[in-house]
Short mmCIF file of C-alpha atoms and ligand atoms in Angstrom, two decimals:
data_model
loop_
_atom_site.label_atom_id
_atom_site.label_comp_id
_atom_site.label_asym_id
_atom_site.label_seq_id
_atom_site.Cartn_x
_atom_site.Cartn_y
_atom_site.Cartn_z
CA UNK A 1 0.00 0.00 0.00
CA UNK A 2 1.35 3.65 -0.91
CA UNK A 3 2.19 5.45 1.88
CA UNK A 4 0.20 8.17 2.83
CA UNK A 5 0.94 11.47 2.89
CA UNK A 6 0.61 14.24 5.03
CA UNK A 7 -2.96 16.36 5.31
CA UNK A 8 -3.56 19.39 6.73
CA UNK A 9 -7.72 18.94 6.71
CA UNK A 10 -8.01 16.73 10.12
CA UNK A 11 -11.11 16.12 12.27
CA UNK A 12 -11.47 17.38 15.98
CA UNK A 13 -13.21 14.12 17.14
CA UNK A 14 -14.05 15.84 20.82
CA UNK A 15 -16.49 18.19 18.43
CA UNK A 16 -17.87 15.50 15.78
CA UNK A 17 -21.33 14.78 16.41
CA UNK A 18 -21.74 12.23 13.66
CA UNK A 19 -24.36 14.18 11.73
CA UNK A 20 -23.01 13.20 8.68
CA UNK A 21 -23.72 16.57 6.69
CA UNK A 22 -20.12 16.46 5.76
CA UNK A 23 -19.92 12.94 3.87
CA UNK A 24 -22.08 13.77 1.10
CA UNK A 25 -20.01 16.84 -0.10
CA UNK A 26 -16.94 15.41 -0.48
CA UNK A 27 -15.77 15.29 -3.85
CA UNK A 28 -13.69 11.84 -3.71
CA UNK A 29 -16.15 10.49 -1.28
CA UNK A 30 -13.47 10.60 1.72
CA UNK A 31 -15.65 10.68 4.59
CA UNK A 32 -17.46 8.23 6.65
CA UNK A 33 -19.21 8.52 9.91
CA UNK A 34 -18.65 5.39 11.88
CA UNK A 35 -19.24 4.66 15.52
CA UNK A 36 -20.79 8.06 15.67
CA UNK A 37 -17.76 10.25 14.51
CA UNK A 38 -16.37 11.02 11.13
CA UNK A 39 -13.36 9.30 9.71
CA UNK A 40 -11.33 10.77 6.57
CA UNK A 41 -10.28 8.08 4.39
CA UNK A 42 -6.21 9.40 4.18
CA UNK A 43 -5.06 8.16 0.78
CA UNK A 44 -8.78 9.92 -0.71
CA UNK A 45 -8.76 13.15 1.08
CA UNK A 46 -7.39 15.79 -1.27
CA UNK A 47 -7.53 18.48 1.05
CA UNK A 48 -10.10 21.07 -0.56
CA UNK A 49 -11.55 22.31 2.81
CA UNK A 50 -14.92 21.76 1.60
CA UNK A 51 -15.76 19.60 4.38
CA UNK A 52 -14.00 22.72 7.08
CA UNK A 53 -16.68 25.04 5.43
CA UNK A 54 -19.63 22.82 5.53
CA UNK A 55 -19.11 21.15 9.26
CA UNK A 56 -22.29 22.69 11.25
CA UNK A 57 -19.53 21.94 14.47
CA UNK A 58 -16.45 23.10 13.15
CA UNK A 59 -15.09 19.54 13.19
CA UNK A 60 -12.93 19.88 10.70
CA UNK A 61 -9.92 22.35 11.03
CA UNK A 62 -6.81 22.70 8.51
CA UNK A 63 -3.45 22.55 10.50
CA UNK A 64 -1.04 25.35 9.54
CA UNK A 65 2.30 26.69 11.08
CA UNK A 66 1.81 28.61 14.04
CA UNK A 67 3.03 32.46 13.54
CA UNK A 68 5.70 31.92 16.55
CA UNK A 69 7.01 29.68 13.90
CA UNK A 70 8.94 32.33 12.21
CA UNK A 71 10.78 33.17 14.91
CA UNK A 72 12.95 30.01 14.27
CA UNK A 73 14.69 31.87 11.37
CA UNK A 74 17.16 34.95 11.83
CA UNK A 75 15.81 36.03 8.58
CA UNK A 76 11.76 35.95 8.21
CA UNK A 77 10.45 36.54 4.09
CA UNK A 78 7.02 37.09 4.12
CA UNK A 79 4.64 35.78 0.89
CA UNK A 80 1.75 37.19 1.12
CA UNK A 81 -1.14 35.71 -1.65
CA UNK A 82 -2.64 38.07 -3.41
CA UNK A 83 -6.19 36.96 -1.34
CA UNK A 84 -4.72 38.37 1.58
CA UNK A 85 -5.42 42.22 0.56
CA UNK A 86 -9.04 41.68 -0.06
CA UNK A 87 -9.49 40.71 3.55
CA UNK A 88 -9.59 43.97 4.30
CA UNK A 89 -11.66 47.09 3.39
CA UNK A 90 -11.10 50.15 0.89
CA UNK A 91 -8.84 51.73 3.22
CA UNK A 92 -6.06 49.55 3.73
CA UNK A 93 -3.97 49.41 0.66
CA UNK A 94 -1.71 47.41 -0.65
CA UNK A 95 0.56 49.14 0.64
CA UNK A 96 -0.22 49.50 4.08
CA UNK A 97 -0.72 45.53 4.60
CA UNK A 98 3.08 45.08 3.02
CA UNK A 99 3.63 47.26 5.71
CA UNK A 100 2.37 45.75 8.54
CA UNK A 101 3.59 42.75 7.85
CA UNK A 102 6.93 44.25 8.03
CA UNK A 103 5.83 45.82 10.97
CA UNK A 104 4.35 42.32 12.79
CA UNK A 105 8.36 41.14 12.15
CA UNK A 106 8.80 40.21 8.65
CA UNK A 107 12.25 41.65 7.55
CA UNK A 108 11.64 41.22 3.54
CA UNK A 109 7.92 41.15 1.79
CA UNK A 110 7.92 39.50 -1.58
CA UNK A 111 4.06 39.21 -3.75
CA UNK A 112 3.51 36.17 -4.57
CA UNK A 113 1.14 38.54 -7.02
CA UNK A 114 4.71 39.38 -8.31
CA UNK A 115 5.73 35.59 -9.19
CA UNK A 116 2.24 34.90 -10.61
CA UNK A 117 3.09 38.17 -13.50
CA UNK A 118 6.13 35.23 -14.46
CA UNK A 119 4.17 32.33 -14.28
CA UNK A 120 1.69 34.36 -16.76
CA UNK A 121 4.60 35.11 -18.82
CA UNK A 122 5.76 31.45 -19.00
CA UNK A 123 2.64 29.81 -19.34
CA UNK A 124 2.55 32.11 -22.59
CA UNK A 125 5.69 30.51 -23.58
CA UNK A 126 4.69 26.93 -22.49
CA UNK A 127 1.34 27.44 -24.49
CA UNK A 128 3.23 28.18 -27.58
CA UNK A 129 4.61 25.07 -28.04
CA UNK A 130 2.85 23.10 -30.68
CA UNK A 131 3.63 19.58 -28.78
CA UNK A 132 1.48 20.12 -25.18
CA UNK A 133 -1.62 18.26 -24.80
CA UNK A 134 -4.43 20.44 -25.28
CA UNK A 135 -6.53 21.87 -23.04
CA UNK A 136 -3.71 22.58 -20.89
CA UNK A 137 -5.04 22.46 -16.93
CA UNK A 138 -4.29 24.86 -14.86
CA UNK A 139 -1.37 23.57 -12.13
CA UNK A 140 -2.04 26.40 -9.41
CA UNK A 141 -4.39 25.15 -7.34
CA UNK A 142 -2.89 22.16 -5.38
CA UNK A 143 -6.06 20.69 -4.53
CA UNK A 144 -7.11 20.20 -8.11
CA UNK A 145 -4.01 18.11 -8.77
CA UNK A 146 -4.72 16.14 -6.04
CA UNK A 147 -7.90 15.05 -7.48
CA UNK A 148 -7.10 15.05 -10.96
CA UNK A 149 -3.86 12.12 -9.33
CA UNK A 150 -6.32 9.97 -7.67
CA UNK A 151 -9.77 10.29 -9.96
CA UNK A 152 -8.77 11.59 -13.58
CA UNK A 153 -5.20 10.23 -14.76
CA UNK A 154 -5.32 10.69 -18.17
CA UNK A 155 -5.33 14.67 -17.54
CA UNK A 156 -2.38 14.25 -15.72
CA UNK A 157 -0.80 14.91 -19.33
CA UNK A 158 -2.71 18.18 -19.42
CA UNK A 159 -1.61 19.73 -16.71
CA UNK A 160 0.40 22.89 -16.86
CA UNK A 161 3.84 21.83 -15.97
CA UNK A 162 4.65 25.48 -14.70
CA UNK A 163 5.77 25.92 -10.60
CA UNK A 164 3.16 28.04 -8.82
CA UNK A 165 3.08 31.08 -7.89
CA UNK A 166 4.35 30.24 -4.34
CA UNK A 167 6.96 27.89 -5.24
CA UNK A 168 8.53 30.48 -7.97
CA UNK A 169 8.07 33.48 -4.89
CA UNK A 170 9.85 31.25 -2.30
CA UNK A 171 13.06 30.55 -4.86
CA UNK A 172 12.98 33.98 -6.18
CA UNK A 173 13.03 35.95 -2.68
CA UNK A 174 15.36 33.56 -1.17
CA UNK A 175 17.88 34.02 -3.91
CA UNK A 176 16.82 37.82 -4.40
CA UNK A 177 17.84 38.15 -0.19
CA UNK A 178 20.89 36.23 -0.10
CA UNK A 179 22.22 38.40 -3.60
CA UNK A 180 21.04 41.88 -2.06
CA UNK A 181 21.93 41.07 1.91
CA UNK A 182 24.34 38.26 1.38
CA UNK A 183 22.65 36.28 4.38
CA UNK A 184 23.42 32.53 4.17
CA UNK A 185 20.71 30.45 2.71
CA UNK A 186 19.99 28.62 5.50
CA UNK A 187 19.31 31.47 7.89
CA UNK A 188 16.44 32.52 5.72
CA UNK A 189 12.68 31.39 6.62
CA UNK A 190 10.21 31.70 3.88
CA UNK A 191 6.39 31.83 5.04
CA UNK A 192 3.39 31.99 2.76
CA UNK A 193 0.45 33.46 4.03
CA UNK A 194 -2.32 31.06 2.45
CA UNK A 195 -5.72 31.17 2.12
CA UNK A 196 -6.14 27.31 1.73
CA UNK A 197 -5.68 24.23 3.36
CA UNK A 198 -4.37 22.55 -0.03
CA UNK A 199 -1.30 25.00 -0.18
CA UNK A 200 -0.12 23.63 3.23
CA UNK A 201 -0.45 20.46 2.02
CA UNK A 202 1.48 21.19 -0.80
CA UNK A 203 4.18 22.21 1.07
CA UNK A 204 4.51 19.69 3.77
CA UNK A 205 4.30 16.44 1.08
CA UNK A 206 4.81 17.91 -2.56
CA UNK A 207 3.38 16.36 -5.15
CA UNK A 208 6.27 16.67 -7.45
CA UNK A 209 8.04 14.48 -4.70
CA UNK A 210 10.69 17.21 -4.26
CA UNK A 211 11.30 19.68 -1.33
CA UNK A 212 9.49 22.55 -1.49
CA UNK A 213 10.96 26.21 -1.05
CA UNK A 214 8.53 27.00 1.38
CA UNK A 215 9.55 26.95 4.88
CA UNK A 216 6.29 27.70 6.88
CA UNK A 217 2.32 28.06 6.00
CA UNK A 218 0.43 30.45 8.00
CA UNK A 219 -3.37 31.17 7.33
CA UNK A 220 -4.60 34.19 6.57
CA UNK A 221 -7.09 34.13 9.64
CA UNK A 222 -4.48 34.29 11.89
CA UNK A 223 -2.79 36.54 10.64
CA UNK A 224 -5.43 38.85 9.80
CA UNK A 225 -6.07 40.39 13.43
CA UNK A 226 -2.34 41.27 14.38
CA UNK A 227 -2.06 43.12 10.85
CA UNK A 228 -5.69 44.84 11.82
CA UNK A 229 -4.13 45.84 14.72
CA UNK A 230 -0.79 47.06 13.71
CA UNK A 231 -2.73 49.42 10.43
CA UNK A 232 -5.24 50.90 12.88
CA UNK A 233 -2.44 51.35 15.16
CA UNK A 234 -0.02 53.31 12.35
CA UNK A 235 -2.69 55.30 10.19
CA UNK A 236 -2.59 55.71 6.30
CA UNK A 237 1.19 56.26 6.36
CA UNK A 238 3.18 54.02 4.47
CA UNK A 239 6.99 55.15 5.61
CA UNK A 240 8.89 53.52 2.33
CA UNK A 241 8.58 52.64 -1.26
CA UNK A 242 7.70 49.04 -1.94
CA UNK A 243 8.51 47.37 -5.49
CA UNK A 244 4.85 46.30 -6.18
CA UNK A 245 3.20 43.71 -8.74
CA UNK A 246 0.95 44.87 -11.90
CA UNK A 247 -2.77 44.32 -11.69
CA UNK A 248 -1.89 41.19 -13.59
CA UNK A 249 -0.29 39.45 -10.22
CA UNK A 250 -3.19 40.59 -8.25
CA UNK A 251 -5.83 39.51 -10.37
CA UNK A 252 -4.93 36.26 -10.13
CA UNK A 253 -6.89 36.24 -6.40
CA UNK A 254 -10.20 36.23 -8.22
CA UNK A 255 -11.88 33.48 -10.41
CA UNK A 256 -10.55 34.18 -14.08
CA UNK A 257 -7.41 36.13 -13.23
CA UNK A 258 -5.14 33.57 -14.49
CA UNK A 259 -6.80 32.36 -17.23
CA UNK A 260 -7.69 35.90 -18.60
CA UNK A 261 -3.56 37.24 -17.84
CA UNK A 262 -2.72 35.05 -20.97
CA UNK A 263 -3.58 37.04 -23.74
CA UNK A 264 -4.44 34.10 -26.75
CA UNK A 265 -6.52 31.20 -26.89
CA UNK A 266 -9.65 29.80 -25.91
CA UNK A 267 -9.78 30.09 -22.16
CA UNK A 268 -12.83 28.92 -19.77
CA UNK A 269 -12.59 29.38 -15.67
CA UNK A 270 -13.98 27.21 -13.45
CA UNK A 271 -14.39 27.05 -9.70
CA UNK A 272 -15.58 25.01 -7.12
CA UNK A 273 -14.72 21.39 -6.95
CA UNK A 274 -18.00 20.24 -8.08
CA UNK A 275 -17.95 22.06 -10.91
CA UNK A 276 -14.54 21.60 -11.45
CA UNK A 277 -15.22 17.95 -11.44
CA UNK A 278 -18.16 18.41 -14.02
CA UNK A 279 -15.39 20.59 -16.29
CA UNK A 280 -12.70 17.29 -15.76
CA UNK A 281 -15.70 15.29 -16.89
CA UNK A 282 -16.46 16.92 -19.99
CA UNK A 283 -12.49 17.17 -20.78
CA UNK A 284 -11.99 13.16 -20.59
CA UNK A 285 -14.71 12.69 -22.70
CA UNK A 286 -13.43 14.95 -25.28
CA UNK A 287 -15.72 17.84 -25.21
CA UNK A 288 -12.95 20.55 -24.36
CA UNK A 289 -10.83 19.86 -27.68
CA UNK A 290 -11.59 23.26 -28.65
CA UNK A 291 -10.26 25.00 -25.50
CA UNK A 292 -6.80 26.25 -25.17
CA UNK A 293 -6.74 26.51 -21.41
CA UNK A 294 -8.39 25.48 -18.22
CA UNK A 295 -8.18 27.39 -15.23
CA UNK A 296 -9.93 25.19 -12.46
CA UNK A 297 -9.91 26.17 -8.67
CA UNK A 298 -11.32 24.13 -5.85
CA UNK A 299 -13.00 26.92 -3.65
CA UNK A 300 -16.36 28.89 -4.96
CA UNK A 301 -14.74 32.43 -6.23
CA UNK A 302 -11.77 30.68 -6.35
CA UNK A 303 -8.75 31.39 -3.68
CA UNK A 304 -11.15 34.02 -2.16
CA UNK A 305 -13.21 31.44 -0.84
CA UNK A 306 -10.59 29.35 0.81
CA UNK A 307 -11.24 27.81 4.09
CA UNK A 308 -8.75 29.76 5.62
CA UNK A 309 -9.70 33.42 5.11
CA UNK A 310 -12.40 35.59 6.91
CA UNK A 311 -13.82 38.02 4.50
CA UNK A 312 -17.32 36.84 2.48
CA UNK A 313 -15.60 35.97 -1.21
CA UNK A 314 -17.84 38.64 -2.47
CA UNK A 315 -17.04 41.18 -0.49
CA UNK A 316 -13.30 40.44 -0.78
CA UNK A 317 -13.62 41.00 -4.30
CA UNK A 318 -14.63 44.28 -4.67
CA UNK A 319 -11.91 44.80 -2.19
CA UNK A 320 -9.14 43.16 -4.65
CA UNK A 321 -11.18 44.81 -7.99
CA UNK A 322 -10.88 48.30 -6.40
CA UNK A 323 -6.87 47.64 -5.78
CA UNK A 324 -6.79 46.07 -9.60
CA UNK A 325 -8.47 49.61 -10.63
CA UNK A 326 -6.14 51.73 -8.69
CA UNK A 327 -2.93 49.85 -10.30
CA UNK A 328 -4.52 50.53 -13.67
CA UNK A 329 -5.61 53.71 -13.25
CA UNK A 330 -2.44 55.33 -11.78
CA UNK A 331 0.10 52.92 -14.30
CA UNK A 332 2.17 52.06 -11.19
CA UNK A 333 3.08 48.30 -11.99
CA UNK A 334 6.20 47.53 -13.14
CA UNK A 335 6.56 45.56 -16.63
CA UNK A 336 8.27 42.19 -16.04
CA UNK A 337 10.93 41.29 -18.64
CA UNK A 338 9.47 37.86 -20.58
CA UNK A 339 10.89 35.27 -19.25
CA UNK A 340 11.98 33.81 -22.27
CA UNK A 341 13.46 30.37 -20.31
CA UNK A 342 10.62 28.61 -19.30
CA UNK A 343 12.57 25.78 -18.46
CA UNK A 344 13.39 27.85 -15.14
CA UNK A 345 10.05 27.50 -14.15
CA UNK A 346 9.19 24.13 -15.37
CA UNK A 347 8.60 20.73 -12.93
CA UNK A 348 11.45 18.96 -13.05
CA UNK A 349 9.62 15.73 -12.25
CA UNK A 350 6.22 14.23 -12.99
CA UNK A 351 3.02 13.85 -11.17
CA UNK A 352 2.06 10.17 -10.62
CA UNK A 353 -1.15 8.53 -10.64
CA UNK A 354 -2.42 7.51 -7.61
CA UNK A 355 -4.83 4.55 -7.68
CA UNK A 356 -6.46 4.82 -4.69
CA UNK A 357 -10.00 3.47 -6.60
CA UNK A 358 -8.52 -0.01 -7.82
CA UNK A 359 -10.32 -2.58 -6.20
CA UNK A 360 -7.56 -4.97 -6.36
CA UNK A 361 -4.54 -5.62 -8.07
CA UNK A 362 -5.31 -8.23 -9.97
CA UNK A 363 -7.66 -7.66 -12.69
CA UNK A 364 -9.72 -10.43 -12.48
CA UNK A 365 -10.02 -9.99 -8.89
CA UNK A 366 -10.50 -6.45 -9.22
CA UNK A 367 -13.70 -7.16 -12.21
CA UNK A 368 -15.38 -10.25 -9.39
CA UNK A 369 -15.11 -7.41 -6.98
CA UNK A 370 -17.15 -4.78 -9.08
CA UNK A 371 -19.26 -7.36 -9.96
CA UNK A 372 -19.96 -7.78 -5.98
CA UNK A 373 -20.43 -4.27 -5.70
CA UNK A 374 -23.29 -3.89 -8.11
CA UNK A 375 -25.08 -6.95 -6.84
CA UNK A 376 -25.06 -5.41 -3.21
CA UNK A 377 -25.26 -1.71 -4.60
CA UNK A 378 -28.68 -3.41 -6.30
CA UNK A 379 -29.83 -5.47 -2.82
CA UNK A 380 -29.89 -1.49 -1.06
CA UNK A 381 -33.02 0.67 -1.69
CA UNK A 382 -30.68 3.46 -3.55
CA UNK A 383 -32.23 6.00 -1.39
CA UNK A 384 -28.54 7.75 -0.34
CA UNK A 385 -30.13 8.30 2.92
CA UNK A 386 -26.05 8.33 4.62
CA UNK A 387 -27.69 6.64 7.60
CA UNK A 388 -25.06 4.06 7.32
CA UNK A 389 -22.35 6.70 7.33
CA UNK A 390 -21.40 6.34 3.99
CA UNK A 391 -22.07 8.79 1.37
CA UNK A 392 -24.29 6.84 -0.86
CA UNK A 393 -25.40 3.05 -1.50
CA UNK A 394 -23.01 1.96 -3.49
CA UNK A 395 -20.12 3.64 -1.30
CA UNK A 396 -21.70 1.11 1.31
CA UNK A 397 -21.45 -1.75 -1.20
CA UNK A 398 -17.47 -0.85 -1.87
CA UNK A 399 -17.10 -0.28 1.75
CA UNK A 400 -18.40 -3.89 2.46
CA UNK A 401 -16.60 -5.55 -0.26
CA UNK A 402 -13.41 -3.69 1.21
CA UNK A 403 -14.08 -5.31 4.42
CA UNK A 404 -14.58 -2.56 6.14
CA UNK A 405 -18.29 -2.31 6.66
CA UNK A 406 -20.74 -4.93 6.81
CA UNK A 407 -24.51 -5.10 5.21
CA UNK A 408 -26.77 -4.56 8.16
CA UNK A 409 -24.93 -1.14 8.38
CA UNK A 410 -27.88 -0.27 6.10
CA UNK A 411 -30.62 0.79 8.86
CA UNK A 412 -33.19 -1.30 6.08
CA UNK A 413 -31.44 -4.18 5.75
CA UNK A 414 -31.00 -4.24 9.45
CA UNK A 415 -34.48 -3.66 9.81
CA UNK A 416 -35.24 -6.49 7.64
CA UNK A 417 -32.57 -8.83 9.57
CA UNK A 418 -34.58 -7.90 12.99
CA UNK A 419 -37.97 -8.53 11.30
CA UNK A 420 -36.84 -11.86 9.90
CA UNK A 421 -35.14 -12.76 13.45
CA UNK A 422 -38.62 -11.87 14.88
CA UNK A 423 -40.21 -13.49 12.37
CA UNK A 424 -38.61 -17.00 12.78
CA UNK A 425 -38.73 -16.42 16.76
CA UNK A 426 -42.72 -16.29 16.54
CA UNK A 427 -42.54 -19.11 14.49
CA UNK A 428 -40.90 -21.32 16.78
CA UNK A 429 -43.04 -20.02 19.56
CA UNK A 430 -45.87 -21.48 17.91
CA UNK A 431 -44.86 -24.42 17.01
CA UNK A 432 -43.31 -24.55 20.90
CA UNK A 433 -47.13 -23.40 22.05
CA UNK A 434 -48.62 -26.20 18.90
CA UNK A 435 -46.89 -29.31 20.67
CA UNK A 436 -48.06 -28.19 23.95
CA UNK A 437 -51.49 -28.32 23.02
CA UNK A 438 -51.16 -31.64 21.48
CA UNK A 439 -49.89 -32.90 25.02
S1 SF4 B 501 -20.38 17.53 9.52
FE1 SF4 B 501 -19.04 15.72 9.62
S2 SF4 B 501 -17.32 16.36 10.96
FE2 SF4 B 501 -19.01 17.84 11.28
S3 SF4 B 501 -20.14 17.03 13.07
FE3 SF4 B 501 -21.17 16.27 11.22
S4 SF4 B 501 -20.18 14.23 10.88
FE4 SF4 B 501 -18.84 15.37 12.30
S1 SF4 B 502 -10.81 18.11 2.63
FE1 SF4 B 502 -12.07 17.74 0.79
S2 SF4 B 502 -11.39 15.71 0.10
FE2 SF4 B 502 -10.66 15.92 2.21
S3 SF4 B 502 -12.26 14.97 3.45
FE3 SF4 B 502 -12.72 17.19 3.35
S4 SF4 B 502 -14.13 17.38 1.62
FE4 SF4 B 502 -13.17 15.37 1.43
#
């Protein structure tokens, strides 16, 4: 069995109450309530934070770095997403956040706005070439690659093969510090201030199976009171210049930034893993042969709707459209060179498959056992009640063929075993009360 790897969506058992409103929402059907608290399936959980947002309890929690953490570094970079400045209202500007995070202890702020501008510029360059599978997918969002590894493999040829904006900030600062300040590598401590549970994830137990550049993950709700407090604190006065991305950077917070940054092709955004899954769906059947590019996020409105942020996604926004307007209107962005060497900014290893459907590893093993699973999946009523703890009928029927759940789970076909237990009791009753009679 492939090991599993590390997850930063984990359940709070001491809160669970076994409602099972969360099992029916996940997307790779991770979840089951048994013995009256939920259980995440490991190798299935891809970490979207759905299940965080839709707990009635708040069972489900995503682990991140605490922000003590950074003191473990003489020399603290700060990435902030570009989700972080809609958090807050029209009066706190870009600006003034870089500031306060400078001011909460950060000694160098680098955008990760500013690394998505090159990852724009090389996805241009990566789209150019006649040879990539077509549509290409969208790499960014780490929870999408999750799922497309475990429940759509042949996209794994589609998929942009571009680092993310975080992993291209991390090398970049770290490199950009130790030039300008010539501190030794190691004495540096980068920290990405994410609005997702999926980026920590990413960090902690890469996909690409390499280490990542990112040192610490700290969510942007716990960060967002301190730098409150410190911009309240200092006024509207930004004391120095800061070397800020374009509006292309920034958009990329908002459903549609990234896909509309690259200036050719056929381009569709979608967002929300449901719908994300319905966009997979239509790609593996062929219906997408027409699209250039795929830009497919796991949260509704995209990173602004991550589990770990605290503005409404709507609200945040207008908050991030009315910075995007500003950097427009007053031309203040700097132009990035192209980056002409994609291969910079390429993965330099693969994404694997992950098989964490198969059945069995033998194939004809693997076919009795789907066999099995329809004839239970048929035996069941097929109402999805999720009485059983399972997400639907047939999830029971895989479950039991699994071994890991038996039949009567099924509150009917428990019901039925009682009544037939009943049944056969009365009927040896009377034939116990017959033969007395006779006597
Ligand atoms: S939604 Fe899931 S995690 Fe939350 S209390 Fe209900 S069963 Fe437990
Ligand atoms: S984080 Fe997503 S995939 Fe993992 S258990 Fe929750 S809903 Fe399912």
């Amino acid at each position: 069995m492939e090991q599993y790897y590390f997850h930063s969506v984990t359940l709070d058992t001491s809160k669970c109450k076994g409602c099972t409103n969360c099992i029916k929402y996940c997307p790779t059907e991770a979840i089951r309530v048994r013995n009256g608290k939920a259980v995440i399936i490991k190798e299935r959980c891809i970490d979207c934070g759905l299940c965080i947002r839709i707990c009635p309890y708040h069972a489900k929690k995503a682990v991140t770095d605490p922000l003590e953490s950074i003191k473990n570094y003489k020399f603290k970079i700060a990435l902030p997403a570009p989700t972080l400045y809609g958090q807050f209202g029209p009066d706190y500007t870009r600006e003034r956040i870089v500031s306060a995070l400078k001011q909460y202890g950060f000694d160098y702020v680098f955008e990760v706005a500013r690394a998505a501008e090159i990852v724009t510029n090389a996805t241009e360059y990566y789209m150019a070439n006649k040879e990539i599978k077509k549509p290409v997918i969208s790499s960014a969002c780490p929870a999408v690659v999750r799922f497309i590894q475990i429940r759509f493999p042949n996209l794994i040829d589609n998929l942009l093969r571009i680092e993310s904006p975080m992993e291209v900030a991390a090398a970049l600062s770290r490199q950009e510090v130790n030039e300008k300040y010539g501190i030794p590598l190691d004495e540096i401590g980068v920290f990405f201030i994410s609005p997702c549970a999926a980026k920590v994830t990413s960090v902690k137990a890469p996909y690409e199976n390499r280490k990542s550049n990112v040192d610490g993950v700290l969510s942007i709700k716990d960060i967002f009171l301190p730098l409150l407090g410190i911009m309240k604190k200092q006024g509207d006065i930004t004391s120095e210049p800061f070397s800020l991305s374009s509006a292309i950077g920034v958009s990329w917070a908002v459903t549609g930034g990234e896909s509309s940054a690259i200036k050719e092709g056929r381009r569709i955004a979608v967002h929300g893993i449901h719908s994300v899954n319905d966009i997979l769906e239509q790609a593996v059947k062929g219906n997408l042969d027409n699209i250039d590019f795929l830009e497919v996020l796991a949260c509704p409105e995209g990173c602004l709707g991550g589990p770990l942020v605290v503005e409404n996604p709507f609200i945040a926004k207008v908050n991030i459209n009315n910075e995007i307007a500003k950097i427009a209107k007053n031309q203040a962005h700097r132009v990035l060179p192209k980056h002409k060497d994609v291969k910079e900014f390429e993965w330099k290893s693969t994404v694997e498959y992950r098989p964490i459907m198969k059945l069995d590893d033998d194939m004809m093993k693997a076919l009795e056992k789907m066999n099995m699973i329809d004839v239970i999946t048929e035996g069941f009523l097929g109402l999805d009640c999720g009485a059983c703890g399972a997400p639907s009928c047939r999830a029971l029927a895989e479950d039991i063929v699994r071994g890991d759940a038996k039949e009567t789970d099924c509150i009917f076909k428990l019901r039925e075993k009682v009544n037939s237990i009943a049944h056969q009791l009365h009927q040896i009753e009377s034939a116990g009360s017959m033969s007395d009679d006779n006597k």
